Amino acid sequence: MDPVIIVGAGPVGLTLALALARQEVPCVLLDEGPGKDEPRPARTVVLQEDTTALMERLTGVPLADAGFHWAGWRSMRRRQVMREITFDDSEPAPLHIAQHVLTGALRAALAREPLVKVAVNSRLDTIEQETSGVTAHTRGPKGTWWRGSFLVGCDGPRSTVRKLQDIRFPGRTAVERHAVAALRTELPWPDQALLHRTPPWRMSGPSAGEITARPLPDGVWRVDWLLPPGKDLVTPEMLVTRVRETLTGWSGGTTPPYELLDTGVHTIHHRLARRWRAGRVFLAGDAAHLLGTLGTQGLDEGLRDADNLAWKLALAWHHGPHEALLDSYQTERRTAVAARLRAADQVLPLLRGGGGLRSYVPGSARGSDALLTDGHLGRGPLGAPGTYADSPLAPPRLEGEVPVDTPPGAPVTDVRVTAEDGSFVRLRDRLGRGALLVVLVAPGTGVWERKHWVSAGIMPRLAAAVTALPRHAELLVAESYPGAAAHTVLLIRPDGHLVTALGGVRPADLYAAAEAALGGPAKAAAEAGTGAR
């Protein structure tokens, strides 16, 4: 079968290529550039816990060594500390990393992957679709025709794929603008990220009164200044003055030594493609959506697009297209991103419109700081990973379903599990292989060798039920899971979202849930499950 064609070699395209290759799907990655990324210290990304785990699983690199996990978060208004958070195991810190470092790790992993062909200096100009596949043409030193089973446009905001498929991309332009600098210096709160609203000193030039400082390795900080609406020119002189004034204000009147490494202007748009699928052509990442106001991170959502789409394309590539499964990519991901855009659009006028929330609710300064903190730290409606509770892949109501702390459709909690070979691994380490995961919660198994309990109690019946599922599934055992009673059975999708939790071994319910998660109609899934008793 023909490979999957991926257009665009940014973080999302590189991630999708790796994720497909790990599921034994060959890919052609069309890179418009020369195959490497220019170092830009001021161009950084913040990854939440789930996307950090995805990147480490695909690259095999402990990214904490290349990026920086903040020790804490501080929110200030004028001279007052409004909120201070210390990160620990109960609240893991986001990872702050230069984008070129992240893409470098992804490219290095791809270079070791025989199933991925990277075509550099290849710019797409034509797409032709038939029922059996996709043909794409690229310009370059030698014009080339490429044949693929599917094509995914990960080619950014000005996506050629989106334009060739005549997909509208409505939204708003320049929702926010930030002046950005990367500099090496010492600040009074080492290793802590800072959001400072309405600083007490007067800044020269246009100012909207909000500064963000986020640490990177080797004493480097990325500092962002929110600019007021308009098109005021940000000159190098203005930026240097802004750096000096800010460092002096934070350091009590004395400008500390600093080294200015990089500068830029970051303009944020809000847009959402009308369709994310056109036959065998899909959109992902910035080609499908743009967001990023109020501290939210658009790359996180792009990486979740790749994770969601990879296992569905892999299943279609290996077993033949399943329209309901492929359609679910747009339904799930577009709904999740639309919810975040809607939340940002609702909050933005309250936080940026003149007096902020105080104009509407007296004494609400703390509320506005909490909302901004949610955006920066990946929490709440502004920043938390989306759930797929209303997914077309959700199973019908099952008789044996029981509640756990993770709602159906939400990302599962990472816990230690025992694999089929008896080794102890993290649950997230078993994701992304194209297989469903079945996790039995069995207290006490963590202190006994697997050979003592693998053939005892309910294990043989559960193992038989897992073997009978419509697609390959891996059986794991956990000592505990948040909110789960003993003998709870969790069914988890390859991208780490919970399908259902069942009270005990229920082969019919397990089969029905698995069939639905793989794109089977709910009614057919239920009937298939009944026949599996």
mmCIF file of C-alpha atoms in Angstrom, residues 100-443:
data_model
loop_
_atom_site.group_PDB
_atom_site.id
_atom_site.type_symbol
_atom_site.label_atom_id
_atom_site.label_comp_id
_atom_site.label_asym_id
_atom_site.label_seq_id
_atom_site.Cartn_x
_atom_site.Cartn_y
_atom_site.Cartn_z
ATOM 1 C CA HIS A 100 14.427 24.493 17.274
ATOM 2 C CA VAL A 101 15.657 22.200 20.064
ATOM 3 C CA LEU A 102 12.373 20.283 19.988
ATOM 4 C CA THR A 103 12.354 19.939 16.202
ATOM 5 C CA GLY A 104 16.013 18.930 16.316
ATOM 6 C CA ALA A 105 15.163 16.028 18.634
ATOM 7 C CA LEU A 106 12.285 15.000 16.357
ATOM 8 C CA ARG A 107 14.478 15.186 13.241
ATOM 9 C CA ALA A 108 17.193 13.112 14.917
ATOM 10 C CA ALA A 109 14.631 10.420 15.747
ATOM 11 C CA LEU A 110 13.308 10.488 12.169
ATOM 12 C CA ALA A 111 16.823 10.042 10.795
ATOM 13 C CA ARG A 112 16.890 6.654 12.544
ATOM 14 C CA GLU A 113 13.473 5.659 11.209
ATOM 15 C CA PRO A 114 13.658 3.582 7.992
ATOM 16 C CA LEU A 115 9.918 3.909 7.281
ATOM 17 C CA VAL A 116 10.075 7.698 6.783
ATOM 18 C CA LYS A 117 11.467 9.367 3.658
ATOM 19 C CA VAL A 118 12.153 13.100 4.080
ATOM 20 C CA ALA A 119 12.115 15.094 0.830
ATOM 21 C CA VAL A 120 13.757 18.500 1.430
ATOM 22 C CA ASN A 121 13.322 21.625 -0.714
ATOM 23 C CA SER A 122 9.998 20.199 -1.877
ATOM 24 C CA ARG A 123 7.143 22.669 -2.159
ATOM 25 C CA LEU A 124 3.670 21.313 -2.807
ATOM 26 C CA ASP A 125 1.689 22.791 -5.706
ATOM 27 C CA THR A 126 -0.840 20.121 -6.774
ATOM 28 C CA ILE A 127 -3.069 17.508 -5.124
ATOM 29 C CA GLU A 128 -5.179 14.998 -7.033
ATOM 30 C CA GLN A 129 -7.506 12.549 -5.289
ATOM 31 C CA GLU A 130 -9.018 9.277 -6.446
ATOM 32 C CA THR A 131 -10.946 6.643 -4.529
ATOM 33 C CA SER A 132 -7.774 4.556 -4.172
ATOM 34 C CA GLY A 133 -5.301 7.230 -3.107
ATOM 35 C CA VAL A 134 -3.763 10.691 -3.424
ATOM 36 C CA THR A 135 -1.204 12.094 -5.867
ATOM 37 C CA ALA A 136 0.819 15.201 -4.978
ATOM 38 C CA HIS A 137 3.283 17.233 -7.035
ATOM 39 C CA THR A 138 6.136 19.241 -5.571
ATOM 40 C CA ARG A 139 8.323 21.934 -7.049
ATOM 41 C CA GLY A 140 12.023 21.905 -6.370
ATOM 42 C CA PRO A 141 15.311 21.167 -8.106
ATOM 43 C CA LYS A 142 13.392 18.353 -9.809
ATOM 44 C CA GLY A 143 9.624 18.444 -9.973
ATOM 45 C CA THR A 144 8.315 15.223 -8.460
ATOM 46 C CA TRP A 145 5.008 13.356 -8.358
ATOM 47 C CA TRP A 146 4.297 11.488 -5.109
ATOM 48 C CA ARG A 147 1.728 8.745 -4.666
ATOM 49 C CA GLY A 148 0.141 8.196 -1.269
ATOM 50 C CA SER A 149 -2.711 6.450 0.499
ATOM 51 C CA PHE A 150 -3.594 9.572 2.499
ATOM 52 C CA LEU A 151 -2.222 13.112 2.697
ATOM 53 C CA VAL A 152 -2.018 15.305 5.807
ATOM 54 C CA GLY A 153 -1.404 19.047 5.633
ATOM 55 C CA CYS A 154 0.778 20.128 8.555
ATOM 56 C CA ASP A 155 2.023 23.114 6.585
ATOM 57 C CA GLY A 156 1.167 25.977 8.904
ATOM 58 C CA PRO A 157 -1.126 29.022 8.881
ATOM 59 C CA ARG A 158 -0.737 29.662 5.141
ATOM 60 C CA SER A 159 -1.360 25.993 4.361
ATOM 61 C CA THR A 160 -1.118 25.135 0.664
ATOM 62 C CA VAL A 161 -3.021 21.914 1.356
ATOM 63 C CA ARG A 162 -5.931 23.833 2.856
ATOM 64 C CA LYS A 163 -6.025 26.252 -0.082
ATOM 65 C CA LEU A 164 -5.833 23.507 -2.696
ATOM 66 C CA GLN A 165 -8.800 21.789 -1.020
ATOM 67 C CA ASP A 166 -10.693 25.103 -0.961
ATOM 68 C CA ILE A 167 -11.287 24.932 2.799
ATOM 69 C CA ARG A 168 -12.247 28.203 4.464
ATOM 70 C CA PHE A 169 -10.226 29.424 7.453
ATOM 71 C CA PRO A 170 -12.371 32.062 9.194
ATOM 72 C CA GLY A 171 -11.437 33.894 12.365
ATOM 73 C CA ARG A 172 -9.763 36.999 13.707
ATOM 74 C CA THR A 173 -6.412 38.549 12.819
ATOM 75 C CA ALA A 174 -3.924 40.010 15.324
ATOM 76 C CA VAL A 175 -5.965 39.221 18.427
ATOM 77 C CA GLU A 176 -2.841 39.981 20.475
ATOM 78 C CA ARG A 177 0.708 41.151 19.750
ATOM 79 C CA HIS A 178 3.729 40.680 21.980
ATOM 80 C CA ALA A 179 7.245 42.063 21.811
ATOM 81 C CA VAL A 180 9.585 39.190 22.679
ATOM 82 C CA ALA A 181 13.189 38.966 23.867
ATOM 83 C CA ALA A 182 15.449 36.092 24.906
ATOM 84 C CA LEU A 183 18.159 37.208 27.298
ATOM 85 C CA ARG A 184 20.634 35.719 29.728
ATOM 86 C CA THR A 185 20.448 37.351 33.144
ATOM 87 C CA GLU A 186 19.605 36.772 36.812
ATOM 88 C CA LEU A 187 16.164 37.623 38.126
ATOM 89 C CA PRO A 188 15.011 37.819 41.771
ATOM 90 C CA TRP A 189 12.910 34.622 41.475
ATOM 91 C CA PRO A 190 15.252 32.016 39.958
ATOM 92 C CA ASP A 191 13.570 29.119 38.121
ATOM 93 C CA GLN A 192 10.055 30.573 38.567
ATOM 94 C CA ALA A 193 7.874 31.781 35.695
ATOM 95 C CA LEU A 194 6.256 35.176 36.252
ATOM 96 C CA LEU A 195 3.148 36.984 35.038
ATOM 97 C CA HIS A 196 3.319 40.664 35.996
ATOM 98 C CA ARG A 197 0.284 42.842 35.320
ATOM 99 C CA THR A 198 0.325 46.640 35.584
ATOM 100 C CA PRO A 199 3.964 46.949 36.744
ATOM 101 C CA PRO A 200 4.481 49.994 38.987
ATOM 102 C CA TRP A 201 7.112 51.631 36.787
ATOM 103 C CA ARG A 202 6.331 53.623 33.673
ATOM 104 C CA MET A 203 7.482 52.010 30.431
ATOM 105 C CA SER A 204 8.413 54.061 27.401
ATOM 106 C CA GLY A 205 6.649 53.416 24.114
ATOM 107 C CA PRO A 206 3.285 51.649 23.675
ATOM 108 C CA SER A 207 2.341 49.390 26.551
ATOM 109 C CA ALA A 208 -0.641 47.299 27.597
ATOM 110 C CA GLY A 209 0.801 46.664 31.041
ATOM 111 C CA GLU A 210 1.464 42.920 31.066
ATOM 112 C CA ILE A 211 4.818 41.142 31.105
ATOM 113 C CA THR A 212 5.580 37.421 31.150
ATOM 114 C CA ALA A 213 9.003 35.979 32.046
ATOM 115 C CA ARG A 214 9.679 32.257 31.585
ATOM 116 C CA PRO A 215 13.022 30.573 32.362
ATOM 117 C CA LEU A 216 14.990 28.366 29.992
ATOM 118 C CA PRO A 217 18.213 26.390 30.603
ATOM 119 C CA ASP A 218 21.591 28.107 31.146
ATOM 120 C CA GLY A 219 20.191 31.224 32.790
ATOM 121 C CA VAL A 220 18.185 32.288 29.722
ATOM 122 C CA TRP A 221 14.759 33.906 30.012
ATOM 123 C CA ARG A 222 12.068 34.561 27.444
ATOM 124 C CA VAL A 223 10.308 37.824 28.252
ATOM 125 C CA ASP A 224 7.070 38.919 26.515
ATOM 126 C CA TRP A 225 5.503 42.373 26.653
ATOM 127 C CA LEU A 226 1.842 42.591 25.639
ATOM 128 C CA LEU A 227 1.414 45.399 23.101
ATOM 129 C CA PRO A 228 -1.730 47.526 22.837
ATOM 130 C CA PRO A 229 -4.021 47.077 19.837
ATOM 131 C CA GLY A 230 -2.741 48.715 16.684
ATOM 132 C CA LYS A 231 0.231 48.459 14.378
ATOM 133 C CA ASP A 232 2.841 50.474 16.256
ATOM 134 C CA LEU A 233 6.301 49.655 14.952
ATOM 135 C CA VAL A 234 8.459 47.723 17.425
ATOM 136 C CA THR A 235 11.997 48.988 16.846
ATOM 137 C CA PRO A 236 15.204 47.414 18.213
ATOM 138 C CA GLU A 237 15.799 50.595 20.225
ATOM 139 C CA MET A 238 12.350 50.342 21.821
ATOM 140 C CA LEU A 239 12.943 46.713 22.741
ATOM 141 C CA VAL A 240 16.328 47.418 24.344
ATOM 142 C CA THR A 241 14.768 50.261 26.333
ATOM 143 C CA ARG A 242 11.926 47.974 27.396
ATOM 144 C CA VAL A 243 14.418 45.303 28.528
ATOM 145 C CA ARG A 244 16.374 47.798 30.637
ATOM 146 C CA GLU A 245 13.268 49.317 32.223
ATOM 147 C CA THR A 246 11.815 45.911 33.072
ATOM 148 C CA LEU A 247 15.018 44.455 34.539
ATOM 149 C CA THR A 248 15.571 47.638 36.548
ATOM 150 C CA GLY A 249 12.009 47.549 37.885
ATOM 151 C CA TRP A 250 12.272 43.900 38.891
ATOM 152 C CA SER A 251 15.697 44.351 40.506
ATOM 153 C CA GLY A 252 14.817 47.280 42.746
ATOM 154 C CA GLY A 253 16.275 50.138 40.719
ATOM 155 C CA THR A 254 19.557 48.663 39.495
ATOM 156 C CA THR A 255 19.858 47.105 36.049
ATOM 157 C CA PRO A 256 21.517 43.677 36.377
ATOM 158 C CA PRO A 257 24.017 42.500 33.737
ATOM 159 C CA TYR A 258 22.292 40.856 30.788
ATOM 160 C CA GLU A 259 23.039 39.448 27.345
ATOM 161 C CA LEU A 260 20.406 40.004 24.679
ATOM 162 C CA LEU A 261 20.266 36.846 22.529
ATOM 163 C CA ASP A 262 17.249 37.288 20.263
ATOM 164 C CA THR A 263 14.199 39.485 19.748
ATOM 165 C CA GLY A 264 10.987 39.432 17.761
ATOM 166 C CA VAL A 265 7.297 40.274 17.615
ATOM 167 C CA HIS A 266 4.775 37.487 18.207
ATOM 168 C CA THR A 267 1.364 38.105 16.612
ATOM 169 C CA ILE A 268 -1.519 35.847 17.637
ATOM 170 C CA HIS A 269 -4.482 35.024 15.407
ATOM 171 C CA HIS A 270 -7.638 33.054 16.151
ATOM 172 C CA ARG A 271 -8.807 30.900 13.231
ATOM 173 C CA LEU A 272 -10.515 27.535 12.777
ATOM 174 C CA ALA A 273 -10.767 25.631 9.496
ATOM 175 C CA ARG A 274 -14.310 24.749 8.438
ATOM 176 C CA ARG A 275 -13.311 21.189 7.587
ATOM 177 C CA TRP A 276 -10.360 19.096 8.745
ATOM 178 C CA ARG A 277 -10.993 16.277 6.282
ATOM 179 C CA ALA A 278 -11.633 16.260 2.542
ATOM 180 C CA GLY A 279 -11.722 12.640 1.394
ATOM 181 C CA ARG A 280 -8.214 11.267 1.842
ATOM 182 C CA VAL A 281 -6.778 14.677 2.760
ATOM 183 C CA PHE A 282 -6.573 15.909 6.375
ATOM 184 C CA LEU A 283 -5.408 19.071 8.137
ATOM 185 C CA ALA A 284 -3.524 19.253 11.444
ATOM 186 C CA GLY A 285 -1.790 21.849 13.580
ATOM 187 C CA ASP A 286 -1.683 25.477 12.435
ATOM 188 C CA ALA A 287 -3.107 24.465 9.069
ATOM 189 C CA ALA A 288 -6.346 23.602 10.910
ATOM 190 C CA HIS A 289 -6.407 26.092 13.793
ATOM 191 C CA LEU A 290 -4.694 29.122 15.285
ATOM 192 C CA LEU A 291 -4.978 30.082 18.939
ATOM 193 C CA GLY A 292 -2.669 31.414 21.632
ATOM 194 C CA THR A 293 -4.104 34.387 23.514
ATOM 195 C CA LEU A 294 -4.074 34.663 27.302
ATOM 196 C CA GLY A 295 -1.056 32.391 27.669
ATOM 197 C CA THR A 296 -2.524 29.383 25.853
ATOM 198 C CA GLN A 297 -0.227 27.308 23.654
ATOM 199 C CA GLY A 298 -1.275 26.373 20.127
ATOM 200 C CA LEU A 299 1.454 23.764 19.615
ATOM 201 C CA ASP A 300 0.020 21.590 22.382
ATOM 202 C CA GLU A 301 -3.182 21.261 20.380
ATOM 203 C CA GLY A 302 -1.279 20.558 17.163
ATOM 204 C CA LEU A 303 0.594 17.700 18.828
ATOM 205 C CA ARG A 304 -2.693 16.327 20.129
ATOM 206 C CA ASP A 305 -4.009 16.469 16.555
ATOM 207 C CA ALA A 306 -1.109 14.282 15.433
ATOM 208 C CA ASP A 307 -1.587 11.836 18.307
ATOM 209 C CA ASN A 308 -5.314 11.542 17.604
ATOM 210 C CA LEU A 309 -4.932 11.108 13.844
ATOM 211 C CA ALA A 310 -1.941 8.746 13.833
ATOM 212 C CA TRP A 311 -3.630 5.659 15.286
ATOM 213 C CA LYS A 312 -6.725 6.130 13.111
ATOM 214 C CA LEU A 313 -4.696 6.448 9.911
ATOM 215 C CA ALA A 314 -2.596 3.460 10.975
ATOM 216 C CA LEU A 315 -5.701 1.338 11.500
ATOM 217 C CA ALA A 316 -7.077 2.415 8.113
ATOM 218 C CA TRP A 317 -3.713 1.777 6.426
ATOM 219 C CA HIS A 318 -3.378 -1.739 7.843
ATOM 220 C CA HIS A 319 -7.012 -2.864 7.731
ATOM 221 C CA GLY A 320 -8.701 -0.697 5.103
ATOM 222 C CA PRO A 321 -10.438 2.697 5.441
ATOM 223 C CA HIS A 322 -13.150 2.928 8.057
ATOM 224 C CA GLU A 323 -15.046 6.129 7.345
ATOM 225 C CA ALA A 324 -16.567 6.531 10.807
ATOM 226 C CA LEU A 325 -13.166 6.194 12.438
ATOM 227 C CA LEU A 326 -11.496 8.670 10.064
ATOM 228 C CA ASP A 327 -14.399 11.134 10.375
ATOM 229 C CA SER A 328 -14.055 11.045 14.157
ATOM 230 C CA TYR A 329 -10.711 12.887 13.890
ATOM 231 C CA GLN A 330 -12.430 16.072 12.745
ATOM 232 C CA THR A 331 -15.321 15.675 15.164
ATOM 233 C CA GLU A 332 -13.124 15.136 18.217
ATOM 234 C CA ARG A 333 -10.285 17.510 17.552
ATOM 235 C CA ARG A 334 -12.212 20.370 15.988
ATOM 236 C CA THR A 335 -14.703 20.293 18.859
ATOM 237 C CA ALA A 336 -11.910 20.386 21.457
ATOM 238 C CA VAL A 337 -10.068 23.284 19.794
ATOM 239 C CA ALA A 338 -13.309 25.180 19.150
ATOM 240 C CA ALA A 339 -14.125 24.955 22.863
ATOM 241 C CA ARG A 340 -10.770 26.522 23.771
ATOM 242 C CA LEU A 341 -11.165 29.264 21.173
ATOM 243 C CA ARG A 342 -14.675 29.970 22.405
ATOM 244 C CA ALA A 343 -13.475 30.188 26.029
ATOM 245 C CA ALA A 344 -10.667 32.574 25.063
ATOM 246 C CA ASP A 345 -12.988 34.743 22.982
ATOM 247 C CA GLN A 346 -15.451 34.992 25.875
ATOM 248 C CA VAL A 347 -12.802 35.894 28.446
ATOM 249 C CA LEU A 348 -10.683 38.181 26.264
ATOM 250 C CA PRO A 349 -12.983 41.262 26.371
ATOM 251 C CA LEU A 350 -13.225 40.963 30.163
ATOM 252 C CA LEU A 351 -9.455 40.848 30.643
ATOM 253 C CA ARG A 352 -8.386 43.244 27.900
ATOM 254 C CA GLY A 353 -11.401 45.527 27.556
ATOM 255 C CA GLY A 354 -10.474 48.600 29.536
ATOM 256 C CA GLY A 355 -10.895 47.885 33.217
ATOM 257 C CA GLY A 356 -10.840 44.123 32.829
ATOM 258 C CA LEU A 357 -13.130 42.079 35.060
ATOM 259 C CA ARG A 358 -13.378 44.987 37.502
ATOM 260 C CA SER A 359 -15.632 46.708 34.971
ATOM 261 C CA TYR A 360 -18.108 43.884 35.394
ATOM 262 C CA VAL A 361 -17.487 42.351 38.811
ATOM 263 C CA PRO A 362 -16.162 44.491 41.702
ATOM 264 C CA GLY A 363 -13.118 43.098 43.492
ATOM 265 C CA SER A 364 -12.353 40.536 40.780
ATOM 266 C CA ALA A 365 -8.653 41.201 40.197
ATOM 267 C CA ARG A 366 -7.823 37.805 41.669
ATOM 268 C CA GLY A 367 -10.299 36.205 39.288
ATOM 269 C CA SER A 368 -8.583 37.682 36.240
ATOM 270 C CA ASP A 369 -5.169 36.509 37.482
ATOM 271 C CA ALA A 370 -6.586 33.020 38.004
ATOM 272 C CA LEU A 371 -7.911 32.941 34.426
ATOM 273 C CA LEU A 372 -4.549 34.001 33.001
ATOM 274 C CA THR A 373 -2.782 31.435 35.184
ATOM 275 C CA ASP A 374 -5.080 28.737 33.780
ATOM 276 C CA GLY A 375 -4.095 29.707 30.245
ATOM 277 C CA HIS A 376 -0.360 29.693 30.957
ATOM 278 C CA LEU A 377 -0.384 26.473 32.998
ATOM 279 C CA GLY A 378 -2.759 24.412 30.874
ATOM 280 C CA ARG A 379 -5.704 24.276 33.266
ATOM 281 C CA GLY A 380 -9.426 24.958 33.099
ATOM 282 C CA PRO A 381 -11.376 25.752 29.918
ATOM 283 C CA LEU A 382 -8.579 27.970 28.602
ATOM 284 C CA GLY A 383 -5.767 25.451 28.796
ATOM 285 C CA ALA A 384 -6.712 21.913 29.829
ATOM 286 C CA PRO A 385 -6.505 19.064 27.298
ATOM 287 C CA GLY A 386 -9.795 18.428 25.542
ATOM 288 C CA THR A 387 -12.020 15.478 26.360
ATOM 289 C CA TYR A 388 -14.000 13.432 23.866
ATOM 290 C CA ALA A 389 -17.071 12.693 25.970
ATOM 291 C CA ASP A 390 -19.412 13.265 23.011
ATOM 292 C CA SER A 391 -17.207 11.466 20.511
ATOM 293 C CA PRO A 392 -18.833 9.289 17.844
ATOM 294 C CA LEU A 393 -16.425 6.618 19.118
ATOM 295 C CA ALA A 394 -17.988 6.629 22.595
ATOM 296 C CA PRO A 395 -19.706 3.321 23.384
ATOM 297 C CA PRO A 396 -23.388 3.089 24.259
ATOM 298 C CA ARG A 397 -24.352 3.006 27.912
ATOM 299 C CA LEU A 398 -22.960 -0.258 29.277
ATOM 300 C CA GLU A 399 -24.512 -2.255 32.091
ATOM 301 C CA GLY A 400 -21.176 -2.822 33.826
ATOM 302 C CA GLU A 401 -19.843 0.743 33.555
ATOM 303 C CA VAL A 402 -18.508 2.208 36.826
ATOM 304 C CA PRO A 403 -17.170 5.686 37.639
ATOM 305 C CA VAL A 404 -13.482 6.447 38.204
ATOM 306 C CA ASP A 405 -11.738 9.789 38.636
ATOM 307 C CA THR A 406 -11.138 9.991 34.861
ATOM 308 C CA PRO A 407 -14.378 10.660 32.953
ATOM 309 C CA PRO A 408 -14.929 8.710 29.728
ATOM 310 C CA GLY A 409 -13.224 10.538 26.866
ATOM 311 C CA ALA A 410 -10.637 12.255 29.073
ATOM 312 C CA PRO A 411 -6.882 11.531 29.096
ATOM 313 C CA VAL A 412 -5.986 8.806 31.573
ATOM 314 C CA THR A 413 -3.759 9.343 34.596
ATOM 315 C CA ASP A 414 -0.229 8.008 34.238
ATOM 316 C CA VAL A 415 0.259 5.145 36.721
ATOM 317 C CA ARG A 416 2.734 2.302 37.064
ATOM 318 C CA VAL A 417 1.560 -0.892 35.394
ATOM 319 C CA THR A 418 2.842 -4.424 34.927
ATOM 320 C CA ALA A 419 3.327 -5.308 31.262
ATOM 321 C CA GLU A 420 2.710 -8.718 29.707
ATOM 322 C CA ASP A 421 6.398 -9.625 30.082
ATOM 323 C CA GLY A 422 6.255 -8.925 33.835
ATOM 324 C CA SER A 423 8.182 -5.634 33.711
ATOM 325 C CA PHE A 424 7.033 -2.495 35.517
ATOM 326 C CA VAL A 425 6.430 0.432 33.146
ATOM 327 C CA ARG A 426 4.494 3.685 33.062
ATOM 328 C CA LEU A 427 1.062 3.538 31.467
ATOM 329 C CA ARG A 428 1.936 6.376 29.072
ATOM 330 C CA ASP A 429 4.905 4.367 27.800
ATOM 331 C CA ARG A 430 2.454 1.820 26.308
ATOM 332 C CA LEU A 431 0.524 4.409 24.296
ATOM 333 C CA GLY A 432 1.003 5.192 20.624
ATOM 334 C CA ARG A 433 1.488 1.610 19.443
ATOM 335 C CA GLY A 434 -1.860 1.317 17.697
ATOM 336 C CA ALA A 435 -3.249 -1.146 20.242
ATOM 337 C CA LEU A 436 -6.092 -0.701 22.686
ATOM 338 C CA LEU A 437 -5.001 -1.022 26.307
ATOM 339 C CA VAL A 438 -6.936 -3.040 28.867
ATOM 340 C CA VAL A 439 -5.880 -2.285 32.444
ATOM 341 C CA LEU A 440 -6.985 -4.404 35.383
ATOM 342 C CA VAL A 441 -6.798 -2.679 38.763
ATOM 343 C CA ALA A 442 -5.579 -5.383 41.142
ATOM 344 C CA PRO A 443 -4.151 -4.256 44.520
#
